[in-house]
Coordinates of C-alpha atoms and ligand atoms in Angstrom, one line a residue:
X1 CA -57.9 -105.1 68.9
X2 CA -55.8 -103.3 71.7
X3 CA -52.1 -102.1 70.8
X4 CA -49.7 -103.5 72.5
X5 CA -47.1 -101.1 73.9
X6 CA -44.3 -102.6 73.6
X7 CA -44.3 -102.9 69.5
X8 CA -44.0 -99.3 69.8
X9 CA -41.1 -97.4 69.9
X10 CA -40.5 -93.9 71.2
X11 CA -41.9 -92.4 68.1
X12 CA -44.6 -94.7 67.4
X13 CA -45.8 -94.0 71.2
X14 CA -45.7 -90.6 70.6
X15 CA -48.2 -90.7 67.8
X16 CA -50.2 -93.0 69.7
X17 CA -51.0 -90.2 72.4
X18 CA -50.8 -87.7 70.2
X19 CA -54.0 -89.5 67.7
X20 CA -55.7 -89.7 71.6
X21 CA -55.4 -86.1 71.8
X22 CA -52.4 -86.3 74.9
X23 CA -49.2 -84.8 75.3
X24 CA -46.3 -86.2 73.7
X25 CA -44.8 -86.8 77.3
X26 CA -46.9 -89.4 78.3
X27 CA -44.9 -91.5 75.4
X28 CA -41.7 -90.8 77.8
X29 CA -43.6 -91.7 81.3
X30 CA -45.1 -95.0 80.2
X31 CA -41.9 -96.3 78.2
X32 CA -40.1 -95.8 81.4
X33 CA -42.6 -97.6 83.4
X34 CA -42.8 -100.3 80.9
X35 CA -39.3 -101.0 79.9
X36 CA -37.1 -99.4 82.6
X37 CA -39.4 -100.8 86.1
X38 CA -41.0 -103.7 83.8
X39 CA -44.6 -102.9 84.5
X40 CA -46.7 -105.1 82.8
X41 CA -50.2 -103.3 84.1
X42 CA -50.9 -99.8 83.8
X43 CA -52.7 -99.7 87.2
X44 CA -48.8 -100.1 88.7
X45 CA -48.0 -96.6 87.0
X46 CA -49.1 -94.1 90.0
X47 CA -47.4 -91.2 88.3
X48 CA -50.3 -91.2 85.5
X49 CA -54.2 -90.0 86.7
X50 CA -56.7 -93.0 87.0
X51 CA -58.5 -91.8 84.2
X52 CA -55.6 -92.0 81.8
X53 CA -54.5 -95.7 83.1
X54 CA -58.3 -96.8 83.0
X55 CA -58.5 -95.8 79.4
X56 CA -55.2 -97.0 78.8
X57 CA -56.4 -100.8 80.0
X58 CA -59.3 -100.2 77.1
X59 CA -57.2 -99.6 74.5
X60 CA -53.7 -100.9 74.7
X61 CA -51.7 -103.9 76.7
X62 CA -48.9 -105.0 77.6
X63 CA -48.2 -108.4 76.1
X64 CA -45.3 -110.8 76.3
X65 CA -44.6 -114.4 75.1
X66 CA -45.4 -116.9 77.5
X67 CA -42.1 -118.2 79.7
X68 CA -42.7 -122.3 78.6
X69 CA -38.8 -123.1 79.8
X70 CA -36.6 -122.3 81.9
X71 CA -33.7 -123.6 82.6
X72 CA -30.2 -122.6 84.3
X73 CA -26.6 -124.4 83.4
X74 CA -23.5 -125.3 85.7
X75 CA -21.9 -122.4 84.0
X76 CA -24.6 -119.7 85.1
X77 CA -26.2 -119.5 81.4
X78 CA -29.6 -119.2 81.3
X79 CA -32.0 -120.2 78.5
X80 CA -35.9 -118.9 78.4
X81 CA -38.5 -120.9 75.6
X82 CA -40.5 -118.4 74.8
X83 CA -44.0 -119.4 73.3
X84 CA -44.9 -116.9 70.6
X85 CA -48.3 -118.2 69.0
X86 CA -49.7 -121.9 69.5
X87 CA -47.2 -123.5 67.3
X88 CA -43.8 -121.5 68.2
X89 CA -41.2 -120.5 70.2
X90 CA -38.1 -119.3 70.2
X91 CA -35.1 -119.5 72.3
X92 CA -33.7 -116.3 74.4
X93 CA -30.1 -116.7 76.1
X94 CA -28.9 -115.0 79.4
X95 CA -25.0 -115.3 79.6
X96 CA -23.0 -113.9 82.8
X97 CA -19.2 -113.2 82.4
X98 CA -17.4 -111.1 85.2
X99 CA -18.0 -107.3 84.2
X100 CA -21.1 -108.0 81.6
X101 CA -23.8 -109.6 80.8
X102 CA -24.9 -110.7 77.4
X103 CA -28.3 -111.3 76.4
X104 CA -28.4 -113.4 73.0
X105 CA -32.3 -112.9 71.5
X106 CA -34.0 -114.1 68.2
X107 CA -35.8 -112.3 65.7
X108 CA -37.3 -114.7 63.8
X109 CA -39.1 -118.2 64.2
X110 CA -37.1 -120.6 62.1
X111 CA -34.8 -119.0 59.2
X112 CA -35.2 -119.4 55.6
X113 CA -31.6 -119.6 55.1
X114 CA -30.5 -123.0 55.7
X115 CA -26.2 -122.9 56.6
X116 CA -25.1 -126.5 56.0
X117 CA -24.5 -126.5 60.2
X118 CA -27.1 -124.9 62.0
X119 CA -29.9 -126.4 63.7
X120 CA -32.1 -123.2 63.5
X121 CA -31.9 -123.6 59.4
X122 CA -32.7 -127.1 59.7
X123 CA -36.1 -127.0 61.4
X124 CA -37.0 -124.0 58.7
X125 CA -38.8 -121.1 58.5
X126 CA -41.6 -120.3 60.2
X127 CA -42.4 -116.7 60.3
X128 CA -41.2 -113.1 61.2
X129 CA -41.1 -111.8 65.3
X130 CA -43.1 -108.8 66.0
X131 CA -41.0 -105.8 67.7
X132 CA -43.1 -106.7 70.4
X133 CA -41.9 -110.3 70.4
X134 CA -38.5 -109.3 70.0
X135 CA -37.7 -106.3 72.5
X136 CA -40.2 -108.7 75.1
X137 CA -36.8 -111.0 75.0
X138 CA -35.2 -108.4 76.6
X139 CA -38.1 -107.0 78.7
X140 CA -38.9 -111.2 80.3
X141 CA -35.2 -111.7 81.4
X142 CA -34.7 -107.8 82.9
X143 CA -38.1 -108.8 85.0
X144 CA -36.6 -112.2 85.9
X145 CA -32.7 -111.3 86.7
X146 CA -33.9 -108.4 88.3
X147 CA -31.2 -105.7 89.9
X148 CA -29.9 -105.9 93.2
X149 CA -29.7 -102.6 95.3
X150 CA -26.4 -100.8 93.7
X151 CA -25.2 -103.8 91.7
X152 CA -24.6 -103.4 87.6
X153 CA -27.0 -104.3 85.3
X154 CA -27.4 -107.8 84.9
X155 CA -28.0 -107.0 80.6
X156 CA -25.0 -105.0 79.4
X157 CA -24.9 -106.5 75.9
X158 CA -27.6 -107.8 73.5
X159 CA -26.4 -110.0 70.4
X160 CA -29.3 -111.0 67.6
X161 CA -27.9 -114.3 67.6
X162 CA -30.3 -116.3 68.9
X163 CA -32.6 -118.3 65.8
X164 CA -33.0 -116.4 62.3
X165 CA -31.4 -113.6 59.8
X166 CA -32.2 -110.4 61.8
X167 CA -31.4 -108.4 58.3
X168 CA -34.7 -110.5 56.7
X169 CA -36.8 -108.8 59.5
X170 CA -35.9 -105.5 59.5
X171 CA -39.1 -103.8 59.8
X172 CA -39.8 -105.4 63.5
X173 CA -36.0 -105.3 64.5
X174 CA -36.1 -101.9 64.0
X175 CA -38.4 -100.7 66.5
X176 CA -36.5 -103.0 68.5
X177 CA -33.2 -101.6 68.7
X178 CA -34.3 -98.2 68.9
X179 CA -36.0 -99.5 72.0
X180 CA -33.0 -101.2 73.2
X181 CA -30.8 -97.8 72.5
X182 CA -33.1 -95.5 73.9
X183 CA -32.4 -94.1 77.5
X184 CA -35.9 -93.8 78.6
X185 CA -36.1 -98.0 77.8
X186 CA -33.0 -99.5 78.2
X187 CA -30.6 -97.0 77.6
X188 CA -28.1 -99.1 76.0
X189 CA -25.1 -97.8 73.4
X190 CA -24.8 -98.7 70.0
X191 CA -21.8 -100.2 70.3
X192 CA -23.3 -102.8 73.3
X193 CA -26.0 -104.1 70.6
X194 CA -24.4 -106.7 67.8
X195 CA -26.6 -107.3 65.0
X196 CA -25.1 -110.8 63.6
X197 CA -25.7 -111.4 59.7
X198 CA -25.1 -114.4 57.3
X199 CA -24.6 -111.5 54.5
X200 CA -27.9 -109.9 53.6
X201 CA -26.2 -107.1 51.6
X202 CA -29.2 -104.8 51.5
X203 CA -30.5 -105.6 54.8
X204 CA -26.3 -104.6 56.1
X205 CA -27.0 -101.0 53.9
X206 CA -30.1 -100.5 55.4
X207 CA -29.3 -100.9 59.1
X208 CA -26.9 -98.5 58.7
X209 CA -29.0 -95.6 57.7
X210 CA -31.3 -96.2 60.0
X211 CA -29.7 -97.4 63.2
X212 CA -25.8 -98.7 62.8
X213 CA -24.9 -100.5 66.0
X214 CA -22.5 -102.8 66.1
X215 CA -22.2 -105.6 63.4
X216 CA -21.1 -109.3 63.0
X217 CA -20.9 -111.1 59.5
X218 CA -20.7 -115.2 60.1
X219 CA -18.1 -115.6 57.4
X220 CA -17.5 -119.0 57.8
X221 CA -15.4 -119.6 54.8
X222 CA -12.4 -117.8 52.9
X223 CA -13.5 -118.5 49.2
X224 CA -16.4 -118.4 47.4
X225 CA -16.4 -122.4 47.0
X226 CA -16.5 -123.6 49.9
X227 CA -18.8 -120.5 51.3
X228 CA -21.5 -121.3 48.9
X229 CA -21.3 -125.0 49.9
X230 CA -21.7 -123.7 53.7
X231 CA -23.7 -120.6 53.2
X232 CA -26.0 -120.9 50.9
X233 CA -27.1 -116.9 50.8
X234 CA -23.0 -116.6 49.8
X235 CA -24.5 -117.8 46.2
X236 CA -26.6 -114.6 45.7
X237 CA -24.1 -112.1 47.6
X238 CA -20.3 -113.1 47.5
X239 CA -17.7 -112.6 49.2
X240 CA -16.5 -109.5 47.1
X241 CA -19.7 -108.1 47.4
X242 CA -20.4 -108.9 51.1
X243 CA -16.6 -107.2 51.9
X244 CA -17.7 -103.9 50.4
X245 CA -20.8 -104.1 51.7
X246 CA -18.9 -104.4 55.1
X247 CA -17.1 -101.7 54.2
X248 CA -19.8 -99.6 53.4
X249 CA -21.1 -100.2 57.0
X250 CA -17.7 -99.3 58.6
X251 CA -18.8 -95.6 57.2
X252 CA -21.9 -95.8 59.6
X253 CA -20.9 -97.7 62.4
X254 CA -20.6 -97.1 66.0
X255 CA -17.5 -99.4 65.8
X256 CA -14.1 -99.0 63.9
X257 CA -14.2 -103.2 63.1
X258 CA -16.4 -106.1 61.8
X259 CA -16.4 -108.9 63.8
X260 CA -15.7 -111.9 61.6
X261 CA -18.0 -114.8 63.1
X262 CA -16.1 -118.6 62.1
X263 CA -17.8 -121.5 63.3
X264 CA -14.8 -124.5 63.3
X265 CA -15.8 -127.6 61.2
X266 CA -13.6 -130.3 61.2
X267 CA -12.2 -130.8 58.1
X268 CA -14.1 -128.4 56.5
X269 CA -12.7 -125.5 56.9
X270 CA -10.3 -125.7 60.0
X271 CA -6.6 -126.2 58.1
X272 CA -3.9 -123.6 58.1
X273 CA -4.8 -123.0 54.6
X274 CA -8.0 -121.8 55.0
X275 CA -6.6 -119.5 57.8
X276 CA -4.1 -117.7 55.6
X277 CA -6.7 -117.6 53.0
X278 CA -8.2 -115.6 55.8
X279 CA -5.4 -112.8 56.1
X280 CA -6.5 -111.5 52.2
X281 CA -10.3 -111.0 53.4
X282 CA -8.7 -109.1 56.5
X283 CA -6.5 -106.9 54.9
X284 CA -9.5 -105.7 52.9
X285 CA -11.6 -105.0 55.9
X286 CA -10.8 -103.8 59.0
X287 CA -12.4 -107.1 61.4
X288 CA -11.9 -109.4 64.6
X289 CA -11.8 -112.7 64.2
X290 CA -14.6 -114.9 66.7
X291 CA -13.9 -118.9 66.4
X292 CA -17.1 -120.1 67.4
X293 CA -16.8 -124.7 68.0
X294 CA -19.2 -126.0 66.3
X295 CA -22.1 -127.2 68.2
X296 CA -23.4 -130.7 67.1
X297 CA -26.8 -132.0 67.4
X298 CA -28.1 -134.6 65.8
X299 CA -27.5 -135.5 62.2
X300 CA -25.9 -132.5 61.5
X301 CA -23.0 -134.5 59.4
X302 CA -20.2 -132.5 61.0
X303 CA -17.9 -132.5 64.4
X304 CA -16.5 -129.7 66.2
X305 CA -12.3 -129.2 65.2
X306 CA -10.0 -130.1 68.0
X307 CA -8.8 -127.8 70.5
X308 CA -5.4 -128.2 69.0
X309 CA -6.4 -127.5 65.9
X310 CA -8.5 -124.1 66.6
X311 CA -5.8 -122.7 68.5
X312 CA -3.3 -123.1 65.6
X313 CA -5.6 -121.7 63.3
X314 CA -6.2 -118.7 65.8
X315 CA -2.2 -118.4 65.7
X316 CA -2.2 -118.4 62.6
X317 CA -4.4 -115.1 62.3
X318 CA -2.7 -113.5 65.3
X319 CA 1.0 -113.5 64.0
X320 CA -0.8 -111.6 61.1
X321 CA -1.6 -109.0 64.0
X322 CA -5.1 -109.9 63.8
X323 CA -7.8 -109.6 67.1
X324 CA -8.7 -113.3 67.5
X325 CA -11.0 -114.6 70.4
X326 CA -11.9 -118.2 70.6
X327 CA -15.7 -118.2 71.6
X328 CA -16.4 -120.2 74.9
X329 CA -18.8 -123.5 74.8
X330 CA -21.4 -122.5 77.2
X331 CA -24.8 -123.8 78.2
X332 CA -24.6 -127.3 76.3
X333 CA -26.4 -129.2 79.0
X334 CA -29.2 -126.9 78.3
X335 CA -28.5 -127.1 74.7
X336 CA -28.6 -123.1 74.8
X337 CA -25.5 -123.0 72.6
X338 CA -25.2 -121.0 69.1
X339 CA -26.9 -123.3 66.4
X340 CA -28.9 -125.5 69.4
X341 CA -31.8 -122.7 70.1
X342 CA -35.4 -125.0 70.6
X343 CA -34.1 -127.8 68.5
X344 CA -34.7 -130.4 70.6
X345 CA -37.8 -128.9 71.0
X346 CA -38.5 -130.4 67.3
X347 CA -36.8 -133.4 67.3
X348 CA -38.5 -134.8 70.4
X349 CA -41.8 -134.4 68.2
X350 CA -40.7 -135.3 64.5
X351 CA -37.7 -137.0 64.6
X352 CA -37.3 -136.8 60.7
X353 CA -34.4 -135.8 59.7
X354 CA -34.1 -132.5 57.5
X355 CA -38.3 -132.2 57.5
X356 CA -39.3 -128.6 57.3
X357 CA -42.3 -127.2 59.3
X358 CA -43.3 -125.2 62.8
X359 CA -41.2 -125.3 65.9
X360 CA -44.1 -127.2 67.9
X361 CA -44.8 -126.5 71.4
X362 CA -47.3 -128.6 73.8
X363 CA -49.6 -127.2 74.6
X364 CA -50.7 -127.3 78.0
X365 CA -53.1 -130.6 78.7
Ligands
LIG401 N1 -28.7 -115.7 61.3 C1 -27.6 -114.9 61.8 C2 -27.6 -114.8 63.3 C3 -28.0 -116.1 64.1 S1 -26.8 -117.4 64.2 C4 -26.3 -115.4 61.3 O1 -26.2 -116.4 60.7 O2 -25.3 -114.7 61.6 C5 -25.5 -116.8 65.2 C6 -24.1 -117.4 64.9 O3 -24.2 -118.8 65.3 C7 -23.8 -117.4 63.5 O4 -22.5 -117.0 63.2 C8 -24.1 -118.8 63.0 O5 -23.4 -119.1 61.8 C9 -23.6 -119.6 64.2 N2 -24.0 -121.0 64.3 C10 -25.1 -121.5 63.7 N3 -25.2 -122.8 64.0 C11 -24.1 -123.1 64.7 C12 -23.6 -124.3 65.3 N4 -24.2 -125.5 65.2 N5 -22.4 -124.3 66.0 C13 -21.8 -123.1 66.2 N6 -22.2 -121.9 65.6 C14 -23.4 -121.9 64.9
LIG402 FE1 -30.2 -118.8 59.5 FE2 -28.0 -117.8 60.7 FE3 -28.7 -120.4 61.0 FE4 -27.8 -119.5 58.7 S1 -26.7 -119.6 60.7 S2 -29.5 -120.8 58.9 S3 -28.6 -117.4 58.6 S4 -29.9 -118.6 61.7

């Protein structure tokens, strides 16, 4: 079996040369070669003798999940189906906005957790991304956007927010991030990689010992009631809990805030109560506000609250002097919006409602 480079991070690498009895250095020349110029063949890298890149091809590879979509919105978003094995793929987003770009990846196939309104919980679990599988995300759409002579980077921001509980697959989102924060990869700061949770409480302690970047907690509700009803993790870590555990974080992280992610249900938990109920969470933590509309798809059982009513509810948090932004819809025509990643992959091949299984992909005839 050959390795492939890019589950390792700088420190794996290193040992990697280092049990092939070669200087730790190389580790530095072929993660710049692989993640900063996106080589994906070793006979491109000309600073390295022959002899070295032919053994290199005999041990190790460079392996990505196969491109099987892509598709490109009126509003510039980009979405990428990325085939991972014969029977998944997951969904990696590209979204422009004047000064930055944000890359939104996944880091697992399916989720175990099962939120009352999200597509990704619906269609189940499936099984943990690699490192490889994950940083690739971000490898794939640096190849494909590419960089114009003197122009910005296209990828100024990554969010795990694509499909799964990043904190449930720590072990290969690690590797990941160190990849994503390291300058001889990517090169990016800590505070320009959001890790988004539903609450994993030990997952949230253990990121930040071993790489705090940025975090966002999908809160979702004020009370324990309704939050358990919405999500269902909230029934094994609270809301008490989940604030110190935010707090906790705080200690670690690169920023001086949580963002508070709030999808807006009609009806469920959209009214000016539910906002004030709000103000008590945010005078225990220090946290920004992000109203995400909810994104239907099909039998989903809930609709997206008005525009009316989602700008009250943000004015309700900003007279308490609170940071509120109001996230835009983007990509639906691709259906590359929070909550829609490869879902209609699914349901245009088992259009049972709420069945559990593998994210199928066709396979090529
Ligand atoms: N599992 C992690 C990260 C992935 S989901 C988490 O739950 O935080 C990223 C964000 O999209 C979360 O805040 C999630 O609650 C939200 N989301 C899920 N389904 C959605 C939908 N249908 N409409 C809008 N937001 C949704
Ligand atoms: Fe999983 Fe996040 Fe979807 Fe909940 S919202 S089911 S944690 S991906």
């Amino acid at each position: 079996m050959k390795v492939n480079l890019l589950d390792l991070d700088r420190s794996a690498m290193e040992r990697w040369f280092a049990q092939t009895g070669e200087k730790p250095f190389r580790a530095r020349q072929v993660l710049r070669w692989i993640h900063q110029r996106g080589a994906a063949e070793f006979d491109a890298m000309s600073d390295i003798a022959r002899s070295l890149r032919t053994r290199l091809a005999e041990d190790a590879e460079i392996r990505a999940p196969e491109i099987v979509g892509d598709s490109t919105s009126a509003d510039g978003t980009r979405k990428w189906l990325l085939k991972v094995d014969g029977a998944n793929a997951v969904d990696c987003v590209y979204i422009p906005e004047t000064g930055r770009g944000t890359l939104c990846i996944s880091s697992q196939a399916g989720c175990t957790l099962d939120c009352a309104f999200c597509s990704t919980g619906k269609q189940g679990f499936n099984r943990n991304l690699t490192s490889a599988e994950i940083v690739a995300q971000l490898w794939i759409a640096n190849r494909l956007l590419g960089r114009k002579q003197g122009a910005a980077r296209p990828i100024t921001n990554v969010v795990l927010m694509g499909m799964g509980e990043p904190m449930l697959n720590l072990d290969a989102l690690i590797p990941a991030l160190k990849l994503m924060l390291d300058d001889d990869a990517y090169g990016l700061s800590r505070r320009r990689v959001t890790v988004s949770t539903s609450g994993v409480i030990p997952g949230m302690d253990r990121l930040a010992g071993e790489c705090p970047v940025a975090l966002a907690v999908s809160l979702h509700a004020p009370d324990d009631e309704l939050r358990d009803a919405i999500v269902p993790i909230n029934r094994k870590y609270p809301l008490r809990d989940l604030l110190r555990a935010c707090n906790r974080y705080l200690e670690r992280a690169p920023r001086d805030f949580i963002t508070f992610e709030y999808v807006m249900l009609d009806g469920v938990n959209d009214s000016p109560a539910h906002a004030r109920a709000l103000l008590s969470i945010a005078a225990k933590v220090r946290c920004k506000f992000n109203l995400i509309p909810f994104n239907p798809f099909p039998n989903s059982g809930f609709e997206r609250s008005s525009p009316e009513t989602i700008r009250r509810f943000a004015e309700i948090l900003q007279r308490a002097g609170l940071t509120v932004t109001t996230r835009k819809t983007r990509g639906d025509a691709i259906d590359a919006a929070c909550g829609q990643l490869a879902g209609r992959v699914s349901d245009r091949t088992r259009r049972t409602a709420g069945r559990r299984g593998t994210i199928p992909v066709r396979e090529a005839a």
